[in-house]
Short mmCIF file of C-alpha atoms in Angstrom, two decimals:
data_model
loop_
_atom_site.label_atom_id
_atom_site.label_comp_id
_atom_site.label_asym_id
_atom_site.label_seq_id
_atom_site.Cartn_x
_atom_site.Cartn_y
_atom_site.Cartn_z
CA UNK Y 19 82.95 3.12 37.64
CA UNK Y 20 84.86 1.14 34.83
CA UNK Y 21 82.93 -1.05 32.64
CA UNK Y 22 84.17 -4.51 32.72
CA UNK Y 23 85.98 -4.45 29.03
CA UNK Y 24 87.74 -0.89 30.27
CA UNK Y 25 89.17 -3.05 33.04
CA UNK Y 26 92.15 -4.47 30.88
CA UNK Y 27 93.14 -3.85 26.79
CA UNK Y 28 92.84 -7.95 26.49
CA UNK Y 29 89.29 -9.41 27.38
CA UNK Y 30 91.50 -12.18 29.65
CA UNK Y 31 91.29 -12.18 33.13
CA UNK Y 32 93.81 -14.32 35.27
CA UNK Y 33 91.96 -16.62 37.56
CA UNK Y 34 92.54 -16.18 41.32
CA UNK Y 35 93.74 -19.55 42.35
CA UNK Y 36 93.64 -19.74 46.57
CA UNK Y 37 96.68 -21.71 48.12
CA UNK Y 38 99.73 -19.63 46.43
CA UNK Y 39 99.69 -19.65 42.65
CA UNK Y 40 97.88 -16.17 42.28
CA UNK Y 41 101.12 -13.87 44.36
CA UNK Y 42 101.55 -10.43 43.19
CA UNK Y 43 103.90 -10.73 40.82
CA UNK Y 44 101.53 -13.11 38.89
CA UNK Y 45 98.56 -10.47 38.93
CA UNK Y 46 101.00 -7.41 38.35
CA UNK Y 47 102.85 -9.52 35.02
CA UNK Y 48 99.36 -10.30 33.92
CA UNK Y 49 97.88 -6.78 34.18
CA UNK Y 50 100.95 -5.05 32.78
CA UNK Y 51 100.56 -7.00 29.49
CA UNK Y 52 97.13 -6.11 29.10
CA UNK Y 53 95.09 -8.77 31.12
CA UNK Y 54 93.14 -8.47 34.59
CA UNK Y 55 95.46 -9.59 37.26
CA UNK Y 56 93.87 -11.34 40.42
CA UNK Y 57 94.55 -11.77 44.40
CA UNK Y 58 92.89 -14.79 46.02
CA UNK Y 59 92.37 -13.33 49.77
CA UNK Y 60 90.99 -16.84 50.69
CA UNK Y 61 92.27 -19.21 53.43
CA UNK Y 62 94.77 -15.35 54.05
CA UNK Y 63 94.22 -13.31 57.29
CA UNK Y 64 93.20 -9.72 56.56
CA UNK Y 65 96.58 -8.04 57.08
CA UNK Y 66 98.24 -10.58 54.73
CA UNK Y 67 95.64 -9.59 52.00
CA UNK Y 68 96.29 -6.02 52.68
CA UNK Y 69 99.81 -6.72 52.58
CA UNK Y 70 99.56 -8.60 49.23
CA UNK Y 71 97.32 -5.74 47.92
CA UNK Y 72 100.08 -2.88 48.93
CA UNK Y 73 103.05 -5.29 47.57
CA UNK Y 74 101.07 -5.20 43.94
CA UNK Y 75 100.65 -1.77 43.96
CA UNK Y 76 104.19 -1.30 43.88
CA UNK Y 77 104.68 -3.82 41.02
CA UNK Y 78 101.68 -2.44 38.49
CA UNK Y 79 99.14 0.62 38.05
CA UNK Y 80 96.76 -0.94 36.15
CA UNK Y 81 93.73 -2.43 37.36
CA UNK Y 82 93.62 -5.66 39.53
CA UNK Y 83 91.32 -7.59 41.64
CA UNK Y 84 91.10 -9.25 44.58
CA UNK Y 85 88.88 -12.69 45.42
CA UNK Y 86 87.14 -13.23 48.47
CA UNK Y 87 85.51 -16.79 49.89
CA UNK Y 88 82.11 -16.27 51.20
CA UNK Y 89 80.97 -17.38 54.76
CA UNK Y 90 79.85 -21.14 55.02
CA UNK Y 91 76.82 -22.27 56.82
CA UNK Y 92 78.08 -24.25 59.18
CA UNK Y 93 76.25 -27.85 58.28
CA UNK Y 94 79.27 -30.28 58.59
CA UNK Y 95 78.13 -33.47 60.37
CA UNK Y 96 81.14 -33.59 63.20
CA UNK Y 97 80.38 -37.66 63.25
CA UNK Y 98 81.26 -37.59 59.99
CA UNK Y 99 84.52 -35.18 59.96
CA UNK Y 100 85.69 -37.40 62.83
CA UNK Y 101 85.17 -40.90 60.78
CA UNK Y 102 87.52 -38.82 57.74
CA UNK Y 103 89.71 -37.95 60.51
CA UNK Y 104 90.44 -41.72 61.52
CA UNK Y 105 90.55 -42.58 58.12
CA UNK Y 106 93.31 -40.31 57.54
CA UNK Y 107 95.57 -41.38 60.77
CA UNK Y 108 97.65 -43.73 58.42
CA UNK Y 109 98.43 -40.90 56.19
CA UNK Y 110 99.41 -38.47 59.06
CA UNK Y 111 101.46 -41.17 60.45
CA UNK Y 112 103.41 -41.77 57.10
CA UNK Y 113 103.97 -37.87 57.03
CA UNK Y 114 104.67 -37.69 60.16
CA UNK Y 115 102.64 -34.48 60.65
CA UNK Y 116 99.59 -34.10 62.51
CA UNK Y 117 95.89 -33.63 61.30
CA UNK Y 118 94.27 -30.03 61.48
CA UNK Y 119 92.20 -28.83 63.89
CA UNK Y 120 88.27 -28.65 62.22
CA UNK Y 121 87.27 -25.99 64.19
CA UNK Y 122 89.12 -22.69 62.70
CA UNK Y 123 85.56 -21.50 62.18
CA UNK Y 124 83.55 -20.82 58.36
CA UNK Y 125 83.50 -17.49 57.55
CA UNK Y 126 87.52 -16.75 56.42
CA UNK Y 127 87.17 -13.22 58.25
CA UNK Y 128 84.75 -12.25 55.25
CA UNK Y 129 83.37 -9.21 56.95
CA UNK Y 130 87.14 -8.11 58.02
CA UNK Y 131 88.72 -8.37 54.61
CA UNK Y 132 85.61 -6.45 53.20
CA UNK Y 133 86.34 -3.57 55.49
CA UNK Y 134 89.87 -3.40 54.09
CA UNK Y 135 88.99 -3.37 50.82
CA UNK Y 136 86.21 -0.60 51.94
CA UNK Y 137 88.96 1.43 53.82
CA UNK Y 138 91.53 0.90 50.74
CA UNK Y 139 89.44 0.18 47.95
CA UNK Y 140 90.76 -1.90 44.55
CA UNK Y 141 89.68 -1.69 41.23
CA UNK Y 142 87.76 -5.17 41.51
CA UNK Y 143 86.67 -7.66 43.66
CA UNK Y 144 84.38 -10.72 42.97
CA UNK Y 145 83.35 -13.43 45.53
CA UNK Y 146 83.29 -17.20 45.41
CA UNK Y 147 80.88 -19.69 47.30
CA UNK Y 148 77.69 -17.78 47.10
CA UNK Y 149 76.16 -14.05 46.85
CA UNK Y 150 76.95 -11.45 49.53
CA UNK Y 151 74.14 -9.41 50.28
CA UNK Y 152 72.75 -6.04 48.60
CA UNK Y 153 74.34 -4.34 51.62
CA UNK Y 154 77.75 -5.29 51.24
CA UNK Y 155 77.75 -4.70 47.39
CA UNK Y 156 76.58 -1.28 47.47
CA UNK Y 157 79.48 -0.90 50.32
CA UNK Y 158 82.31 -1.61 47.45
CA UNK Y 159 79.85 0.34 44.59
CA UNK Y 160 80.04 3.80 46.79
CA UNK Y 161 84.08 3.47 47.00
CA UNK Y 162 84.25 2.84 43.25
CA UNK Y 163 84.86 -1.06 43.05
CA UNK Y 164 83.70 -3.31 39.97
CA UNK Y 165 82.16 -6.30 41.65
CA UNK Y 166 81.93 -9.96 40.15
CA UNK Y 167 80.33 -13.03 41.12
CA UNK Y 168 81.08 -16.78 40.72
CA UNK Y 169 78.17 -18.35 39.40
CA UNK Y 170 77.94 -22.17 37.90
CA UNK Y 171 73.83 -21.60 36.94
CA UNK Y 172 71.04 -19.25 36.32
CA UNK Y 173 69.91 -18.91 39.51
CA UNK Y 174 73.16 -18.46 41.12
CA UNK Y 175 73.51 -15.50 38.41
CA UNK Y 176 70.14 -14.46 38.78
CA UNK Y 177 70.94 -13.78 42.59
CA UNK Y 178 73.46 -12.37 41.74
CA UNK Y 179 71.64 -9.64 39.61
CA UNK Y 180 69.60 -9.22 42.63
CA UNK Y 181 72.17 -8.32 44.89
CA UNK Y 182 73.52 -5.57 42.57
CA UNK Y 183 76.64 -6.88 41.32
CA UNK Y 184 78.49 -5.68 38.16
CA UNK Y 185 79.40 -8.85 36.42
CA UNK Y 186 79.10 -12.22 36.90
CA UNK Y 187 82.01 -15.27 36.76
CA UNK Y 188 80.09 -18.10 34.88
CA UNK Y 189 82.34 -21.31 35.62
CA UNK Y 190 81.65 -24.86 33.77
CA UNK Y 191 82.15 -27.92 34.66
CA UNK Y 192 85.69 -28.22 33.02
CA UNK Y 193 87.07 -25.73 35.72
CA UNK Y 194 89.66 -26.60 37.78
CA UNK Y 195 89.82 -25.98 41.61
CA UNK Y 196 86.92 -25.81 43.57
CA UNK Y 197 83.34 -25.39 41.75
CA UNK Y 198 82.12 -21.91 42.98
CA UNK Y 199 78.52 -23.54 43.28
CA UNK Y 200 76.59 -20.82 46.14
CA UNK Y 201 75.29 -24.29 47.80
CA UNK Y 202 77.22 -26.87 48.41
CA UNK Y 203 74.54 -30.44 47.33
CA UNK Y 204 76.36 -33.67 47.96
CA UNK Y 205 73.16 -35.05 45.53
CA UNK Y 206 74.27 -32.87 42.90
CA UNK Y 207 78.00 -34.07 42.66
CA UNK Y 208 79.45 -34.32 38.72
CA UNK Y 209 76.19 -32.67 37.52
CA UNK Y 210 77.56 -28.90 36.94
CA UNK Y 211 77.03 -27.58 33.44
CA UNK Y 212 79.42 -27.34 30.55
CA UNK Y 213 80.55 -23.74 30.09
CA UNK Y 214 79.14 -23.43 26.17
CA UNK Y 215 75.92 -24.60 27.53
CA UNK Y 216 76.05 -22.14 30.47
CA UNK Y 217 77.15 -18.90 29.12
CA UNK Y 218 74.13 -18.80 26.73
CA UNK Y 219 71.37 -19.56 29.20
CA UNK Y 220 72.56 -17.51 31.47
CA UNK Y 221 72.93 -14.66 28.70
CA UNK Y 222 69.18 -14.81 28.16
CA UNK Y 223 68.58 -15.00 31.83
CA UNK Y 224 70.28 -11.97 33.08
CA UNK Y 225 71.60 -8.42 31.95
CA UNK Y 226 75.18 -8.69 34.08
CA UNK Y 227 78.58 -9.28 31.36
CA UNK Y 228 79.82 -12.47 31.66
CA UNK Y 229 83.72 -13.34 32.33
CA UNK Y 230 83.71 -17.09 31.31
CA UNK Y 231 85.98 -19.18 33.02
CA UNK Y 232 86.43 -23.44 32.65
CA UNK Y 233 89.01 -25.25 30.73
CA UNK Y 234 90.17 -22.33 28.81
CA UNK Y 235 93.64 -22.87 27.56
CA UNK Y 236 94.10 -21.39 24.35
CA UNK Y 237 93.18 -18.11 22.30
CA UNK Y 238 90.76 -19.90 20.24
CA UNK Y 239 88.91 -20.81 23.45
CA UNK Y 240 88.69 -17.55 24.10
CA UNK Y 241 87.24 -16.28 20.79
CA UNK Y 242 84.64 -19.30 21.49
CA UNK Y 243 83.24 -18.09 24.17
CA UNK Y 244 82.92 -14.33 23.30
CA UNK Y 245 81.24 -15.58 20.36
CA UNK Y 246 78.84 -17.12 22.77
CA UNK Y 247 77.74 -14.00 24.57
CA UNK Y 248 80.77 -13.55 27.04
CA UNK Y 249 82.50 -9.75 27.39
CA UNK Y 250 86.00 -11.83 29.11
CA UNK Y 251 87.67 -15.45 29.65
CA UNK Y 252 88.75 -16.34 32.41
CA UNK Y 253 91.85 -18.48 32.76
CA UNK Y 254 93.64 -20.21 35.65
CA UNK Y 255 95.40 -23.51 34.90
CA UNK Y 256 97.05 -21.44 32.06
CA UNK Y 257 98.46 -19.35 34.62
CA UNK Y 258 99.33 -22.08 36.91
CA UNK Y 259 102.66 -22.99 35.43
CA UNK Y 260 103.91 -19.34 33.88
CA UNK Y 261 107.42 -18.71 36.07
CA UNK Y 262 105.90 -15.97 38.36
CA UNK Y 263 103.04 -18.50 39.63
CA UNK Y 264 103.42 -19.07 42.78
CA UNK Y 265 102.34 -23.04 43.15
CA UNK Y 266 104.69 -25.51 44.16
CA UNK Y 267 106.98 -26.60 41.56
CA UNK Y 268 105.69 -30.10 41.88
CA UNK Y 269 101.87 -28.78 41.16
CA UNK Y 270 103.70 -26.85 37.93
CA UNK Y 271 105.26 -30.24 36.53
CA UNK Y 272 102.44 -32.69 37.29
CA UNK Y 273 100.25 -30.66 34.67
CA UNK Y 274 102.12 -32.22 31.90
CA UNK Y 275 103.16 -35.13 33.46
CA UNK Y 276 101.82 -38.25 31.52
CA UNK Y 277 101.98 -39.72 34.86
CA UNK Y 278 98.68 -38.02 35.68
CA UNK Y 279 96.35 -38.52 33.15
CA UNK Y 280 92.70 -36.91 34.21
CA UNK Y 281 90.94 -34.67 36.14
CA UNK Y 282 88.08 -35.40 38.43
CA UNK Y 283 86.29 -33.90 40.38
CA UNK Y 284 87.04 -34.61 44.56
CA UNK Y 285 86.02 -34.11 48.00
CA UNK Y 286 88.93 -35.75 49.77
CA UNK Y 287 91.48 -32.74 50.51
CA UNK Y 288 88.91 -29.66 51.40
CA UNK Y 289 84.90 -31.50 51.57
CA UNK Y 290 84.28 -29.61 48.94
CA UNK Y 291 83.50 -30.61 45.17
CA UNK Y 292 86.86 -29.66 43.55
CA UNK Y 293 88.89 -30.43 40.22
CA UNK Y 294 92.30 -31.72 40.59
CA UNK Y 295 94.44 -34.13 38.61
CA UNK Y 296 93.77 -38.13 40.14
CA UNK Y 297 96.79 -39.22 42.60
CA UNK Y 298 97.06 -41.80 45.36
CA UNK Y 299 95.36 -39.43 47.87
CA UNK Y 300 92.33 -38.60 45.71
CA UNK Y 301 91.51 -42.05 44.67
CA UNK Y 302 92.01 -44.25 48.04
CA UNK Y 303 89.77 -40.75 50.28
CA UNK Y 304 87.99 -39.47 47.51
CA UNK Y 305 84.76 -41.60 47.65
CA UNK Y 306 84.92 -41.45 51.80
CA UNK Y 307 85.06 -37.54 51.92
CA UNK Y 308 82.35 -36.12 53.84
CA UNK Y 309 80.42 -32.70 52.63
CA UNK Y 310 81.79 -30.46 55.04
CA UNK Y 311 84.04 -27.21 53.96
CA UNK Y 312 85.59 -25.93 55.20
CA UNK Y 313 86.23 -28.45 57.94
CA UNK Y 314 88.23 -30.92 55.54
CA UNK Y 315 90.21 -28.23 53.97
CA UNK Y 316 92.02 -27.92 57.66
CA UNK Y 317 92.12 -31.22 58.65
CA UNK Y 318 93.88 -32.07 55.47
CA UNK Y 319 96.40 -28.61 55.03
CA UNK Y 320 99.23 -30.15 57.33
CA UNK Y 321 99.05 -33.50 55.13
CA UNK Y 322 99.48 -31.57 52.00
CA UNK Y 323 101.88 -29.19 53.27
CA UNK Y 324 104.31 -32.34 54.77
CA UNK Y 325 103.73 -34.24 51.02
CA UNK Y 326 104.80 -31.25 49.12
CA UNK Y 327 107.72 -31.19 51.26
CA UNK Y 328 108.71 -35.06 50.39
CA UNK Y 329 108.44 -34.06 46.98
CA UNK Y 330 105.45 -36.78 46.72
CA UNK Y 331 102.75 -35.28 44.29
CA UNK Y 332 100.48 -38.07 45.07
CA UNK Y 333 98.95 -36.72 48.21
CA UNK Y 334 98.65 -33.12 47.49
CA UNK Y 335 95.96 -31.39 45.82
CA UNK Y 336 96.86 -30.93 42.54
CA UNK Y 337 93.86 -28.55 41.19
CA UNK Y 338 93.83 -28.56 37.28
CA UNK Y 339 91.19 -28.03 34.64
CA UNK Y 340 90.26 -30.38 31.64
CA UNK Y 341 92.62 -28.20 29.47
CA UNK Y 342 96.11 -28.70 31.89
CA UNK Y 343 97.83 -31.30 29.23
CA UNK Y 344 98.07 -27.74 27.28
CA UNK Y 345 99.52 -25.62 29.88
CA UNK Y 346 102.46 -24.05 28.38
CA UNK Y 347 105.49 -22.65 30.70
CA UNK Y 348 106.07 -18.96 29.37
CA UNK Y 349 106.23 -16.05 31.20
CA UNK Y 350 102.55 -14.77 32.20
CA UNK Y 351 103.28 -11.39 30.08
CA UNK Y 352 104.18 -13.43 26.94
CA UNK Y 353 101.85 -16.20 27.35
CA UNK Y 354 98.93 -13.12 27.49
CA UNK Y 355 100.89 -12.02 24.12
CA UNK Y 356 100.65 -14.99 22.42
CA UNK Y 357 96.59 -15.57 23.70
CA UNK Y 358 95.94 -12.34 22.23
CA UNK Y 359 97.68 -13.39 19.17
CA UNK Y 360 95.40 -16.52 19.65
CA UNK Y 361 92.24 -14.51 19.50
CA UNK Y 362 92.97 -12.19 16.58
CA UNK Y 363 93.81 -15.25 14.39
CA UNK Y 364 90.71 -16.78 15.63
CA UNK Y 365 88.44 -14.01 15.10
CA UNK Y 366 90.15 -13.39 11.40
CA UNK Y 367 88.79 -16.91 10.48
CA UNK Y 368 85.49 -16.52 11.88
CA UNK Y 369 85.22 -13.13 9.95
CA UNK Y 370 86.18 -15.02 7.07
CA UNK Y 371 84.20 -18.03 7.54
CA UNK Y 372 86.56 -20.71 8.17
CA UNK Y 373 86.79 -22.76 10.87
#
């Protein structure tokens, strides 16, 4: 099996971003330049994975890799979901589209996608939302695939070298999307760790290479956190806007729209803590949403769907990390050119001393 830096010629990996943005011809643009290319299988059925995974095999023979949601325990409070659901009737009514049906179960056909990828194994795959078991790891190790997973603290990466994985995805704070926490603790909302706090500690605390991934927007970023003790960066909101993302046009533009000035972090379109940029929707629901994911996520997905097809931004999810006001719209092959150009400029000044 590969080692992680054999993976790509660039130590960037392109974050897989669930809902669209990461399509194949993202991943295969990104790996053809010399970065890791990602598929985000969540919220997909099994056969549109696969079909995904065949489609970018046609498009690039370089190494890829493919994300998969872990199961949820299913701890929603249905009093609760129902008390979002009335709160949301205005908004359903104004977009004249109906609210999503809460029971389309927890588990994202985990163990159904992991027999695809066991059946037609890809170079990579890492996991989100917690640790799957010894069992399922050494399933993807005996058909040859690297596997990564999303950890936001030293326990969570601790499991994780536990369980037998290859690498692990260490994501601050300053990540946008959803936080990959492995428990989901309403009483530990806003307190996730910076990334150049994390990647050290969790160095010290485990033997697994470390993709970093939070806010990273720029070569220089990059260079910061290999000097820190990671082997790759991770980078998603860079991605977001390059020409072969696959997010809606609106999500592209609102990134460096002064309209939208921050990023916070929400539970009001999926119940889960997740960083997006602050609109209408996130401030009047945001303090209301209950803890419950993936329950939220489908009461909310008609609501987003019918704003993004009123071309009204303010009630869609518009994930972004702290870096999105320098998102730059290049192609994803030249934008990895110029972050490797990034890097070696970066690492010729630390050689030389300079800041």
């Amino acid at each position: 099996m590969a080692a992680l830096t054999e993976l790509s010629l660039l130590p960037i990996v392109q974050a897989p971003m669930a809902g669209g943005a990461s399509c194949p011809q993202l991943a295969a643009a990104v790996s053809e330049a010399g970065g890791l290319g990602f598929l985000a299988a969540g919220y997909k059925t099994p056969e549109a994975m696969y079909q995904e995974v065949k489609q970018l095999r046609t498009l690039t023979s370089r190494p890829f890799g493919v994300n998969l949601f872990m199961p949820q325990p299913n701890t929603a409070d249905p009093a609760a979901v129902e008390v979002y659901r009335e709160q949301l009737a205005g908004e359903a009514s104004w977009y004249d589209t109906e609210l999503g049906d809460t029971d389309a179960g927890t588990d994202d056909a985990f163990d159904a996608k992991v027999a695809v990828l066991t059946d037609d194994p890809v170079p990579v795959v890492s996991f989100t939302f917690g640790c799957p078991s010894r069992a399922v790891i050494d399933r993807l190790a005996r058909v040859g695939t690297y596997t990564v997973v999303t950890v936001t603290s030293v326990a969570e990466a601790q499991a994780a070298q536990w369980a037998g994985a290859d690498a692990v995805c260490v994501q601050g704070v300053e990540a946008g999307g959803h936080q990959g926490t492995h428990r989901d603790d309403p009483q530990l909302d806003g307190a996730g760790a910076g990334l150049l706090s994390l990647i050290p500690a969790i160095r010290e605390a485990v033997r697994l290479p470390i993709i970093a991934a939070g806010g990273i927007m720029r070569g220089g970023q990059i260079a910061a956190v290999l000097a820190a003790g990671a082997s790759s960066a991770q980078l998603g909101t860079a991605f977001l806007v390059c020409p072969e993302s696959g997010a809606n046009v609106l999500h592209k533009r609102a990134l460096t729209d002064p309209l939208f000035t921050h990023t916070e972090l929400t539970r009001a379109f999926s119940g889960r803590p997740a960083r997006g940029l602050v609109n209408r929707f996130m401030r009047e629901h945001g303090p209301y949403a209950p803890a419950a994911y993936p329950q939220v996520h489908y009461l909310t997905a008609g609501l987003r769907k019918a704003a993004a097809a009123a071309g009204d931004p303010q009630a869609m999810a518009l994930w972004a990390g702290q870096g999105h006001r320098l998102a730059r719209e290049l192609p994803a092959a030249r934008l990895v050119d110029v972050l490797g150009a990034e890097l070696d400029a970066a690492r010729e000044q630390l050689a030389k001393g300079r800041p």
